[in-house]
Coordinates of C-alpha atoms and ligand atoms in Angstrom, one line a residue:
Chain A
M1 CA 52.1 41.9 14.1
E2 CA 52.5 42.4 10.4
I3 CA 53.1 38.7 9.8
V4 CA 50.1 37.6 11.9
K5 CA 47.9 39.9 9.9
N6 CA 49.4 38.5 6.7
I7 CA 48.8 34.9 7.8
L8 CA 45.2 35.7 8.7
E9 CA 44.6 37.3 5.3
L10 CA 46.2 34.5 3.4
T11 CA 44.2 31.9 5.5
L12 CA 41.0 33.7 4.7
E13 CA 41.9 33.6 1.0
H14 CA 42.8 29.9 1.2
L15 CA 39.5 29.2 2.9
S16 CA 37.4 31.0 0.4
L17 CA 39.4 29.2 -2.4
A18 CA 39.1 25.7 -1.0
Y19 CA 35.6 26.0 0.6
G20 CA 34.2 28.0 -2.3
A21 CA 35.3 25.3 -4.7
L22 CA 34.0 22.6 -2.3
I23 CA 30.6 24.2 -1.8
L24 CA 30.3 24.7 -5.6
S25 CA 31.2 21.1 -6.1
I26 CA 28.5 19.9 -3.7
A27 CA 25.9 22.3 -5.2
I28 CA 26.7 21.1 -8.8
G29 CA 27.6 17.5 -7.9
I30 CA 24.5 16.4 -6.0
P31 CA 21.9 17.5 -8.6
L32 CA 24.1 15.9 -11.3
A33 CA 24.1 12.6 -9.3
I34 CA 20.3 12.8 -9.0
A35 CA 19.9 13.5 -12.7
S36 CA 22.1 10.5 -13.5
L37 CA 19.8 8.3 -11.4
Y38 CA 17.0 8.9 -13.9
N39 CA 19.1 8.9 -17.0
R40 CA 21.2 5.9 -17.7
K41 CA 23.1 7.6 -20.6
L42 CA 24.1 10.6 -18.4
A43 CA 25.1 8.2 -15.7
S44 CA 27.5 6.3 -17.9
V45 CA 29.0 9.4 -19.4
I46 CA 29.6 11.0 -16.0
I47 CA 31.1 7.8 -14.4
T48 CA 33.4 7.4 -17.4
I49 CA 34.6 11.0 -17.2
A50 CA 35.0 10.7 -13.5
N51 CA 37.2 7.7 -13.8
L52 CA 39.3 9.4 -16.5
I53 CA 39.8 12.6 -14.6
E54 CA 40.7 10.8 -11.4
A55 CA 43.7 9.4 -13.3
I56 CA 45.1 12.8 -14.0
P57 CA 47.4 14.1 -11.3
S58 CA 46.1 17.3 -9.6
F59 CA 49.2 19.2 -10.6
A60 CA 48.5 18.5 -14.2
V61 CA 45.0 19.7 -13.9
V62 CA 46.2 23.0 -12.3
A63 CA 48.7 23.4 -15.2
L64 CA 46.1 22.7 -17.8
V65 CA 43.8 25.4 -16.6
V66 CA 46.4 28.1 -17.4
P67 CA 46.3 27.9 -21.3
L68 CA 42.5 27.6 -21.2
L69 CA 41.5 30.2 -18.6
G70 CA 44.6 32.1 -17.6
I71 CA 45.8 32.7 -14.1
G72 CA 44.4 34.1 -10.9
F73 CA 41.7 33.2 -8.3
R74 CA 38.9 32.2 -10.6
P75 CA 40.8 29.8 -12.8
A76 CA 42.2 28.3 -9.6
I77 CA 38.7 27.7 -8.3
L78 CA 37.8 26.0 -11.5
A79 CA 40.8 23.7 -11.3
I80 CA 39.8 22.6 -7.8
L81 CA 36.2 22.3 -8.8
F82 CA 37.2 20.0 -11.6
R83 CA 38.9 17.6 -9.3
A84 CA 36.5 17.8 -6.3
L85 CA 33.3 17.5 -8.3
L86 CA 33.9 13.9 -9.4
P87 CA 34.2 12.1 -6.1
I88 CA 31.0 13.8 -5.0
I89 CA 29.0 12.9 -8.1
K90 CA 30.3 9.4 -8.2
N91 CA 29.8 8.5 -4.5
T92 CA 26.4 10.2 -4.3
Y93 CA 25.3 8.4 -7.5
I94 CA 26.5 5.0 -6.1
G95 CA 24.8 5.7 -2.8
L96 CA 21.5 6.7 -4.4
S97 CA 21.4 3.8 -6.8
N98 CA 22.5 1.1 -4.5
V99 CA 19.2 0.8 -2.7
D100 CA 17.7 -2.7 -2.6
N101 CA 15.2 -3.2 -5.4
A102 CA 12.6 -4.6 -3.0
L103 CA 12.7 -1.4 -1.0
I104 CA 12.0 0.7 -4.1
D105 CA 9.3 -1.7 -5.2
A106 CA 7.7 -1.5 -1.8
A107 CA 8.0 2.3 -1.7
K108 CA 6.3 2.6 -5.2
G109 CA 3.7 0.1 -4.3
I110 CA 2.5 2.0 -1.3
G111 CA 2.1 5.1 -3.4
M112 CA 5.3 7.2 -3.1
T113 CA 6.3 9.5 -5.9
N114 CA 9.8 9.3 -7.3
W115 CA 10.7 12.5 -5.5
Q116 CA 9.4 11.2 -2.2
I117 CA 11.3 8.0 -2.7
L118 CA 14.5 10.0 -3.4
I119 CA 14.1 12.2 -0.2
N120 CA 12.7 9.6 2.2
I121 CA 14.5 6.4 1.1
R122 CA 17.3 6.9 -1.3
F123 CA 19.1 9.8 0.4
P124 CA 19.1 8.3 3.9
H125 CA 20.8 5.3 2.4
A126 CA 23.2 7.4 0.4
Y127 CA 24.6 9.5 3.3
P128 CA 27.5 7.3 4.2
P129 CA 29.1 7.0 0.7
M130 CA 28.0 10.6 -0.1
F131 CA 29.9 11.9 3.0
A132 CA 32.9 9.8 2.2
G133 CA 32.9 11.5 -1.2
I134 CA 32.6 15.0 0.3
K135 CA 35.4 14.3 2.7
F136 CA 37.6 13.1 0.0
A137 CA 36.7 16.2 -2.1
A138 CA 37.5 18.4 0.9
I139 CA 41.0 16.9 1.3
L140 CA 41.6 17.4 -2.5
S141 CA 40.3 21.0 -2.3
N142 CA 42.6 21.8 0.6
G143 CA 45.6 20.3 -1.1
I144 CA 45.0 21.8 -4.6
A145 CA 44.3 25.2 -3.0
V146 CA 47.9 25.2 -1.9
L147 CA 49.1 24.2 -5.4
T148 CA 47.2 26.8 -7.2
A149 CA 49.4 29.5 -5.6
I150 CA 51.6 28.7 -8.5
I151 CA 49.0 30.1 -10.9
G152 CA 48.4 33.2 -8.8
S153 CA 45.4 32.2 -6.7
G154 CA 47.0 33.6 -3.5
G155 CA 46.3 31.9 -0.2
L156 CA 48.5 29.9 2.1
G157 CA 50.2 28.2 -0.8
K158 CA 51.8 31.5 -1.5
L159 CA 53.6 31.5 1.9
I160 CA 54.7 28.0 1.5
F161 CA 56.1 28.5 -2.0
E162 CA 57.8 31.7 -1.0
G163 CA 59.3 29.9 2.0
L164 CA 60.5 27.1 -0.1
A165 CA 62.1 29.4 -2.7
S166 CA 64.0 31.4 0.0
F167 CA 64.7 28.5 2.4
N168 CA 62.7 30.4 5.0
I169 CA 61.7 27.6 7.3
K170 CA 59.5 29.9 9.5
K171 CA 57.5 31.0 6.5
I172 CA 57.0 27.4 5.4
F173 CA 55.6 26.6 8.9
Y174 CA 53.4 29.7 8.9
G175 CA 51.8 28.3 5.7
V176 CA 51.7 24.6 6.5
I177 CA 50.3 24.8 10.0
P178 CA 47.0 26.6 9.1
V179 CA 46.6 24.2 6.2
M180 CA 46.8 21.2 8.6
V181 CA 44.5 22.8 11.1
I182 CA 42.0 23.4 8.3
A183 CA 42.2 19.8 7.1
I184 CA 41.6 18.4 10.6
A185 CA 38.8 20.8 11.4
T186 CA 37.1 20.1 8.1
D187 CA 37.2 16.4 8.6
Y188 CA 35.9 16.8 12.2
L189 CA 33.1 19.0 11.0
L190 CA 32.0 16.7 8.2
T191 CA 32.1 13.6 10.5
F192 CA 30.0 15.5 13.0
T193 CA 27.4 16.5 10.4
E194 CA 27.3 13.0 9.0
K195 CA 26.6 11.6 12.4
R196 CA 23.9 14.1 13.0
I197 CA 21.9 13.4 9.9
T198 CA 22.6 9.7 9.1
P199 CA 20.0 7.4 10.7
E200 CA 21.6 5.5 13.5
V201 CA 20.7 2.0 12.2
L202 CA 22.3 2.4 8.8
Chain C
M1 CA -8.9 13.1 2.7
A2 CA -12.2 12.2 1.0
E3 CA -11.0 13.3 -2.4
N4 CA -8.1 10.8 -2.2
K5 CA -10.4 7.8 -2.0
L6 CA -10.9 6.4 -5.5
F7 CA -13.4 3.8 -4.4
N8 CA -15.1 2.9 -1.1
R9 CA -15.4 -0.7 -1.9
I10 CA -14.6 -3.0 -4.8
E11 CA -17.5 -4.2 -6.9
S12 CA -15.4 -5.9 -9.5
I13 CA -12.0 -6.0 -11.1
K14 CA -12.0 -7.0 -14.8
I15 CA -8.7 -7.9 -16.4
R16 CA -9.3 -8.1 -20.1
N17 CA -6.8 -9.6 -22.5
I18 CA -3.6 -8.2 -21.1
S19 CA -0.2 -9.3 -22.3
K20 CA 3.3 -8.3 -21.4
K21 CA 6.6 -9.2 -23.1
Y22 CA 10.1 -8.6 -22.0
G23 CA 12.1 -8.8 -25.3
E24 CA 11.3 -12.2 -26.5
I25 CA 10.1 -13.5 -23.1
K26 CA 6.3 -13.6 -22.7
A27 CA 5.6 -12.8 -19.1
L28 CA 1.8 -12.7 -19.6
E29 CA -0.2 -13.8 -22.5
N30 CA -3.9 -12.8 -23.0
L31 CA -4.9 -12.9 -19.4
N32 CA -8.6 -12.6 -18.8
L33 CA -9.8 -12.7 -15.2
A34 CA -12.7 -11.3 -13.3
I35 CA -12.3 -10.7 -9.6
E36 CA -15.3 -10.3 -7.5
G37 CA -15.6 -7.7 -4.8
G38 CA -14.9 -9.1 -1.3
E39 CA -13.3 -12.3 -2.4
L40 CA -9.8 -13.6 -1.8
L41 CA -8.4 -14.8 -5.1
I42 CA -5.3 -16.9 -5.2
L43 CA -2.9 -16.7 -8.1
I44 CA -0.8 -19.9 -8.1
G45 CA 1.6 -21.4 -10.5
P46 CA 5.3 -22.4 -11.0
S47 CA 8.1 -20.0 -10.8
G48 CA 8.1 -17.7 -13.9
S49 CA 4.5 -18.3 -14.8
G50 CA 3.6 -14.6 -14.6
K51 CA 1.9 -14.3 -11.2
T52 CA 3.9 -11.3 -10.0
T53 CA 3.6 -9.6 -13.4
A54 CA -0.2 -10.1 -13.3
L55 CA -0.4 -8.7 -9.8
K56 CA 1.7 -5.7 -10.6
T57 CA -0.5 -4.7 -13.5
I58 CA -3.3 -4.1 -11.1
N59 CA -1.5 -1.3 -9.2
R60 CA 0.3 -0.1 -12.4
L61 CA 3.7 -1.0 -11.2
I62 CA 3.8 -2.8 -14.6
E63 CA 2.0 -1.4 -17.6
P64 CA 0.8 -4.2 -19.9
D65 CA 1.6 -4.0 -23.7
N66 CA -2.1 -4.3 -24.5
G67 CA -5.4 -5.1 -22.9
Q68 CA -7.3 -3.3 -20.2
I69 CA -8.0 -3.4 -16.5
K70 CA -11.2 -2.0 -15.0
I71 CA -11.9 -1.5 -11.3
N72 CA -15.6 -0.9 -10.7
N73 CA -15.9 -0.3 -14.4
H74 CA -13.3 2.5 -14.5
D75 CA -10.2 1.9 -16.7
I76 CA -7.3 2.2 -14.3
M77 CA -5.3 4.0 -17.0
N78 CA -7.5 7.0 -16.2
F79 CA -6.2 7.1 -12.6
E80 CA -3.0 8.7 -11.6
P81 CA -0.6 5.8 -10.7
V82 CA 0.5 7.2 -7.3
K83 CA -3.1 7.9 -6.3
L84 CA -4.2 4.5 -7.5
R85 CA -1.5 2.8 -5.4
R86 CA -2.6 4.7 -2.3
N87 CA -6.0 3.1 -2.7
I88 CA -4.5 -0.4 -3.1
G89 CA -2.5 -2.1 -0.3
Y90 CA 0.7 -3.9 -1.4
V91 CA 2.6 -6.6 0.5
I92 CA 5.7 -8.4 -0.9
Q93 CA 7.7 -11.4 0.1
Q94 CA 10.8 -9.4 0.9
I95 CA 8.6 -7.2 3.1
G96 CA 10.5 -4.1 2.2
L97 CA 10.4 -2.3 5.5
F98 CA 12.6 0.8 5.5
P99 CA 15.5 -0.1 7.8
H100 CA 16.2 3.5 8.7
L101 CA 12.7 4.2 10.0
N102 CA 11.2 2.8 13.1
I103 CA 8.0 0.8 13.0
R104 CA 5.8 3.8 13.7
D105 CA 7.4 5.8 10.8
N106 CA 7.3 2.8 8.5
I107 CA 3.6 2.3 9.0
S108 CA 2.8 6.0 8.8
L109 CA 5.0 7.1 5.9
I110 CA 2.1 7.8 3.6
P111 CA -0.1 9.3 6.3
R112 CA 2.7 11.7 7.1
I113 CA 3.2 12.5 3.4
E114 CA -0.6 13.2 3.3
K115 CA -0.1 15.4 6.4
W116 CA -2.3 13.7 8.9
D117 CA -2.0 15.2 12.3
K118 CA 0.1 13.6 14.9
N119 CA -2.7 12.2 17.1
R120 CA -4.5 10.6 14.2
I121 CA -1.2 9.0 13.1
N122 CA -0.5 7.6 16.6
D123 CA -4.0 6.3 17.0
R124 CA -3.9 4.6 13.6
V125 CA -0.5 3.0 14.3
E126 CA -1.6 1.7 17.7
E127 CA -4.8 0.4 16.1
L128 CA -2.9 -1.5 13.4
L129 CA -0.3 -2.9 15.8
D130 CA -3.2 -4.2 17.8
L131 CA -4.8 -5.7 14.7
V132 CA -1.7 -7.6 13.8
D133 CA -1.2 -8.8 17.4
L134 CA 1.9 -6.9 18.3
P135 CA 2.5 -4.9 21.5
K136 CA 2.3 -1.1 21.2
I137 CA 5.9 -0.7 22.4
F138 CA 7.0 -2.1 19.0
A139 CA 6.2 1.3 17.5
K140 CA 9.6 2.6 18.6
R141 CA 11.6 -0.3 17.4
Y142 CA 13.5 -0.7 14.2
P143 CA 12.9 -3.4 11.6
S144 CA 16.2 -5.1 12.3
E145 CA 15.1 -5.7 15.9
L146 CA 12.1 -7.7 14.8
S147 CA 11.8 -11.3 13.8
G148 CA 10.8 -12.3 10.3
G149 CA 7.2 -13.0 11.3
Q150 CA 6.9 -9.7 13.2
Q151 CA 8.3 -7.8 10.2
Q152 CA 5.8 -9.4 7.9
R153 CA 3.0 -8.4 10.3
I154 CA 4.3 -4.8 10.1
G155 CA 4.4 -5.1 6.3
L156 CA 0.7 -6.0 6.4
A157 CA -0.1 -3.2 8.8
R158 CA 1.7 -0.7 6.6
S159 CA -0.2 -1.8 3.5
I160 CA -3.6 -1.2 5.1
V161 CA -2.8 2.1 6.9
M162 CA -4.8 4.1 4.3
D163 CA -7.7 1.5 4.7
P164 CA -7.6 0.5 1.0
P165 CA -10.5 -1.6 -0.2
L166 CA -8.1 -3.8 -2.2
L167 CA -5.0 -5.6 -1.1
L168 CA -2.4 -7.2 -3.3
M169 CA -0.1 -9.7 -1.6
D170 CA 2.9 -11.3 -3.4
E171 CA 4.0 -14.5 -1.5
P172 CA 3.8 -12.7 1.8
F173 CA 4.6 -15.8 3.8
G174 CA 6.9 -17.3 1.3
A175 CA 10.1 -16.7 3.2
L176 CA 9.0 -17.8 6.6
D177 CA 9.6 -21.0 8.5
P178 CA 6.8 -23.6 7.7
I179 CA 5.2 -23.7 11.1
L180 CA 5.3 -19.9 11.5
R181 CA 3.8 -19.7 8.0
K182 CA 0.9 -21.8 9.2
Q183 CA 0.4 -19.6 12.3
L184 CA 0.4 -16.4 10.2
Q185 CA -2.0 -17.9 7.8
I186 CA -4.5 -18.6 10.6
E187 CA -3.9 -15.1 12.0
F188 CA -4.4 -13.6 8.6
L189 CA -7.7 -15.4 8.1
K190 CA -9.0 -13.8 11.4
I191 CA -7.8 -10.4 10.3
R192 CA -9.3 -10.8 6.9
K193 CA -12.7 -11.2 8.4
E194 CA -12.4 -8.0 10.4
L195 CA -11.2 -6.1 7.3
G196 CA -13.6 -7.3 4.7
K197 CA -11.3 -6.4 1.8
T198 CA -10.9 -7.7 -1.7
I199 CA -7.6 -9.6 -1.8
V200 CA -5.5 -10.9 -4.6
F201 CA -2.9 -13.3 -3.1
V202 CA 0.1 -14.8 -5.0
T203 CA 1.6 -18.1 -3.7
H204 CA 3.2 -21.2 -5.0
D205 CA 2.2 -23.3 -2.0
I206 CA -1.0 -25.2 -3.0
E207 CA -1.7 -25.9 0.7
E208 CA -1.7 -22.2 1.4
A209 CA -4.0 -21.7 -1.7
F210 CA -6.5 -24.1 -0.4
K211 CA -6.4 -22.8 3.1
L212 CA -6.9 -19.1 2.2
G213 CA -8.5 -18.9 -1.1
D214 CA -12.2 -18.3 -2.0
R215 CA -11.2 -19.0 -5.6
I216 CA -7.9 -20.2 -7.0
A217 CA -6.5 -19.0 -10.4
I218 CA -3.9 -21.4 -11.7
M219 CA -1.2 -20.0 -14.1
D220 CA 1.3 -21.8 -16.2
K221 CA 3.7 -20.4 -18.8
A222 CA 2.3 -16.9 -18.8
K223 CA -1.3 -18.1 -19.3
L224 CA -4.3 -18.7 -17.0
V225 CA -5.1 -22.4 -17.0
Q226 CA -8.2 -22.5 -14.8
V227 CA -9.9 -20.4 -12.2
A228 CA -12.4 -22.0 -9.8
K229 CA -13.4 -22.7 -6.2
P230 CA -11.0 -25.1 -4.4
N231 CA -13.4 -28.0 -4.4
E232 CA -14.2 -27.6 -8.0
L233 CA -10.5 -27.8 -8.9
I234 CA -10.4 -31.2 -7.2
L235 CA -13.6 -32.4 -8.7
N236 CA -13.2 -31.0 -12.2
P237 CA -9.6 -30.3 -13.1
K238 CA -9.3 -28.8 -16.5
N239 CA -6.2 -30.8 -17.5
D240 CA -3.4 -32.9 -16.1
F241 CA -1.4 -29.9 -14.9
V242 CA -4.3 -28.9 -12.6
S243 CA -5.0 -32.3 -11.4
Q244 CA -1.4 -32.9 -10.5
L245 CA -1.2 -29.6 -8.7
V246 CA -4.2 -30.3 -6.6
S247 CA -3.6 -34.0 -6.1
S248 CA -1.9 -33.6 -2.8
H249 CA -5.2 -32.2 -1.5
K250 CA -7.4 -35.1 -2.6
K251 CA -6.7 -36.8 0.7
F252 CA -8.9 -34.2 2.4
M253 CA -11.8 -35.6 0.6
H254 CA -11.5 -38.9 2.6
M255 CA -10.8 -37.5 6.0
D256 CA -12.4 -40.3 7.9
N257 CA -9.5 -42.6 7.1
L258 CA -6.9 -40.1 8.3
K259 CA -5.2 -39.9 11.7
V260 CA -3.6 -37.0 13.5
K261 CA -0.1 -38.2 12.4
D262 CA -1.1 -37.9 8.8
L263 CA -1.6 -34.2 9.1
M264 CA 0.7 -33.1 11.9
V265 CA 3.8 -31.1 11.2
E266 CA 6.8 -32.8 12.7
L267 CA 8.4 -30.8 15.4
S268 CA 12.1 -30.2 14.9
N269 CA 14.4 -29.7 17.9
K270 CA 14.6 -25.9 17.4
Y271 CA 11.1 -25.5 18.7
I272 CA 11.7 -27.4 21.9
F273 CA 13.0 -25.5 25.0
E274 CA 13.6 -26.6 28.5
S275 CA 11.2 -24.6 30.7
S276 CA 13.9 -23.7 33.2
K277 CA 15.7 -21.6 30.5
N278 CA 15.9 -17.9 30.8
N279 CA 13.5 -16.0 28.4
R280 CA 16.3 -13.7 27.1
E281 CA 18.3 -16.6 25.9
V282 CA 15.2 -18.3 24.4
A283 CA 14.1 -15.2 22.6
Q284 CA 17.5 -14.8 21.0
K285 CA 17.5 -18.4 19.8
M286 CA 13.9 -18.0 18.4
K287 CA 14.7 -14.9 16.6
K288 CA 17.8 -16.5 15.0
N289 CA 15.7 -19.5 13.9
G290 CA 12.9 -17.4 12.6
I291 CA 10.2 -19.0 14.8
E292 CA 7.5 -17.6 17.1
L293 CA 6.4 -20.6 18.9
A294 CA 8.2 -22.4 21.7
V295 CA 7.2 -25.8 22.9
T296 CA 8.4 -26.1 26.5
V297 CA 9.4 -29.3 28.1
S298 CA 10.9 -30.4 31.4
D299 CA 12.8 -33.6 31.4
S300 CA 11.6 -34.1 27.7
K301 CA 8.0 -34.1 28.9
L302 CA 5.6 -31.6 27.5
E303 CA 4.8 -28.6 29.7
G304 CA 3.0 -26.3 27.3
I305 CA 3.7 -23.6 24.7
A306 CA 4.9 -20.1 24.8
N307 CA 4.6 -17.3 22.3
F308 CA 7.5 -15.2 21.1
N309 CA 5.9 -11.8 21.8
I310 CA 5.2 -12.8 25.4
I311 CA 8.6 -14.2 25.9
C312 CA 10.0 -10.9 24.6
T313 CA 8.0 -8.9 27.1
A314 CA 9.2 -10.9 30.1
K315 CA 12.9 -11.2 29.4
N316 CA 13.9 -11.5 33.0
K317 CA 11.7 -14.4 33.8
D318 CA 12.1 -18.1 33.1
L319 CA 10.3 -19.8 30.3
R320 CA 8.2 -21.7 32.8
E321 CA 6.5 -18.6 34.0
V322 CA 5.1 -17.7 30.5
T323 CA 4.2 -21.2 29.4
E324 CA 0.6 -21.8 28.7
K325 CA -1.4 -25.0 28.7
V326 CA -2.1 -26.5 25.3
H327 CA -4.4 -29.0 23.8
T328 CA -2.7 -32.4 23.1
F329 CA -3.5 -35.4 20.9
S330 CA -1.9 -38.8 20.4
P331 CA -0.7 -39.4 16.8
E332 CA -3.1 -42.3 16.4
K333 CA -6.2 -40.3 17.2
C334 CA -8.8 -40.0 14.4
L335 CA -8.3 -36.7 12.6
S336 CA -11.9 -35.7 12.3
E337 CA -12.4 -36.1 16.0
A338 CA -9.3 -34.1 16.8
V339 CA -10.4 -31.3 14.5
A340 CA -13.9 -31.3 16.0
E341 CA -12.5 -31.0 19.5
L342 CA -10.3 -28.1 18.5
K343 CA -13.1 -26.4 16.8
E344 CA -15.3 -26.7 19.8
D345 CA -12.6 -25.2 22.0
K346 CA -12.0 -22.4 19.4
N347 CA -8.4 -23.5 19.3
T348 CA -6.3 -23.5 16.2
L349 CA -3.2 -25.3 17.6
A350 CA -2.5 -28.5 19.4
V351 CA 0.7 -30.4 20.2
V352 CA 0.9 -34.1 19.3
V353 CA 2.4 -36.1 22.1
E354 CA 3.8 -39.6 22.2
N355 CA 4.8 -41.0 25.6
G356 CA 4.6 -37.5 27.1
R357 CA 7.1 -36.2 24.5
P358 CA 6.1 -33.6 22.0
V359 CA 6.5 -35.0 18.5
G360 CA 4.4 -32.8 16.3
L361 CA 2.1 -29.8 15.8
M362 CA -1.5 -29.7 14.6
L363 CA -2.6 -26.5 13.0
T364 CA -6.2 -26.4 11.9
D365 CA -7.0 -24.8 8.6
K366 CA -10.1 -23.5 7.1
L367 CA -10.7 -26.4 4.8
L368 CA -10.6 -28.9 7.6
L369 CA -12.9 -26.9 9.8
E370 CA -15.4 -26.7 7.0
L371 CA -15.3 -30.4 6.4
V372 CA -16.0 -31.4 10.0
Ligands
ATP1 N1 11.9 -6.8 -15.5 C1 11.9 -8.0 -16.2 N2 12.8 -8.1 -17.2 C2 12.8 -9.2 -18.0 N3 12.1 -10.3 -17.7 C3 11.2 -10.3 -16.7 C4 11.1 -9.1 -15.9 N4 10.2 -9.4 -14.9 C5 9.7 -10.6 -15.2 N5 10.4 -11.2 -16.2 C6 10.1 -12.6 -16.7 O1 8.7 -12.7 -16.9 C7 8.3 -14.0 -16.5 C8 7.2 -13.9 -15.5 O2 7.8 -13.4 -14.3 P1 7.0 -13.2 -13.0 O3 7.9 -12.5 -12.0 O4 5.7 -12.7 -13.2 O5 6.9 -14.7 -12.5 P2 6.3 -15.3 -11.1 O6 5.2 -16.2 -11.5 O7 5.9 -14.2 -10.2 O8 7.5 -16.2 -10.6 P3 8.0 -16.5 -9.1 O9 7.1 -17.5 -8.5 O10 9.4 -16.9 -9.3 O11 7.9 -15.2 -8.4 C9 9.6 -14.7 -16.1 O12 10.1 -15.5 -17.1 C10 10.5 -13.6 -15.8 O13 11.9 -14.0 -16.0
MG2 MG1 6.7 -13.6 -8.3

């Protein structure tokens, strides 16, 4: 019983770590993507940084956080955020800006404001790439949330690393299986949401 | 909604000395143009001559570098751009229907933003579908399910949903098959009478300009060359550029010498269908070819014509069952007689037949009808 309770606790911790970072990334990433749409300079800065950070291995990002922010749950969230933010900004920005000029011209011409064009025209077109970005960010968050156990974030990574250190195969499985279930469930949930809100014809 | 109407009708539009530069490129140079309320003014000229730029300054999609535009003596810079645009219809060549919205939602986007109630929206959509000659069931379809001509009709319906007194049209029929273009021009002339709007219409098809325009403004290299009534352009062209542009229309001045074959449009094979064919198959082919008129034959002999909309609504029947009788002429018939006959029957379309086989189409246009 003790071990079940322990797994549940660590799973909850893992979820709040991975999902907390993911939700924060969405909450910060989408407004930044919108802002880039109306500011070319910001757009080029963000895309350049995004490409740069994508080239750094996740493990290196986790390691880098320690000298800057120390160890524990919050630095871990920041490490994940750092990696998950970029695919969301990048994909949302691409989706929002890749709308046919003639459509935007028509929308302005019939008297829609920039905001109405964003909500009614740009976002429906941006959903597919935006969700692809969010899914990728979710996979990253789930994976990095395991890694951050090294810097004291807690969560399922703790079980896995302990199991690895002591050759305790059971313990490894206790950690790995919930991580896999979370990954599959997240993907399913996001696909479901995407299908619900994306217009059928797009 | 009364407070959203900037003007009930257009008395005049005065474009005064406007210029627009893109870097070193002059898109518009000192344009002066007065548009009268209720007229259909054509802007015509070669590619890059500044037609689109001029048109877009009227609804403030483009702000000129200098100069002034007044509608009913109000400087348009004093109007809020979004509000101004809701009082001016706008139709473009690429149509710009929103692919993720069905036809009803495409047409009623602005009414929904302005919070009209549902019944009012539905009534207005049905009224507009009726006006552009499309069945009501189209309201639920998506743009991709419509042919090019049908989409362009929806584009027109959307532009006038707020009943604007002014309509700007940028090559609305430019991308359509030539025969379909002529059909839509004729339809548009009918609608135009019902609407009684002021219209500024861009084209680079001189035939279209003569067919539709009350006056024609000719542009070249960012400048206005001449603006006048169609006949005046033929009689008093200001320079060689104008006389060359209108030369193809001089023949209309000597119509008595012309025969049906001089004016008919040749009928390519894609218009011709065996009347025993199934409508579903015919509709598919027509949509693919971007045409709305089928000329039906049996054993290569003309049976009649059928319209795309009707073919679409009777998909399980044979083409024969939706084929209608049509006026026919021989290619050697005198043109003025042929046009007079059509006018009397209130017809706008006839098939030219040689030895029983359809070889061409005659579509009457305004200029012809006036000359007879
Ligand atoms: N946004 C822009 N940036 C730079 N140059 C432009 C822009 N818009 C138009 N131009 C230039 O201004 C000139 C006039 O363009 P405009 O679109 O008004 O021509 P047009 O008469 O409508 O041509 P077309 O028949 O090809 O549509 C062209 O030389 C064009 O290249
Ligand atoms: Mg143009």
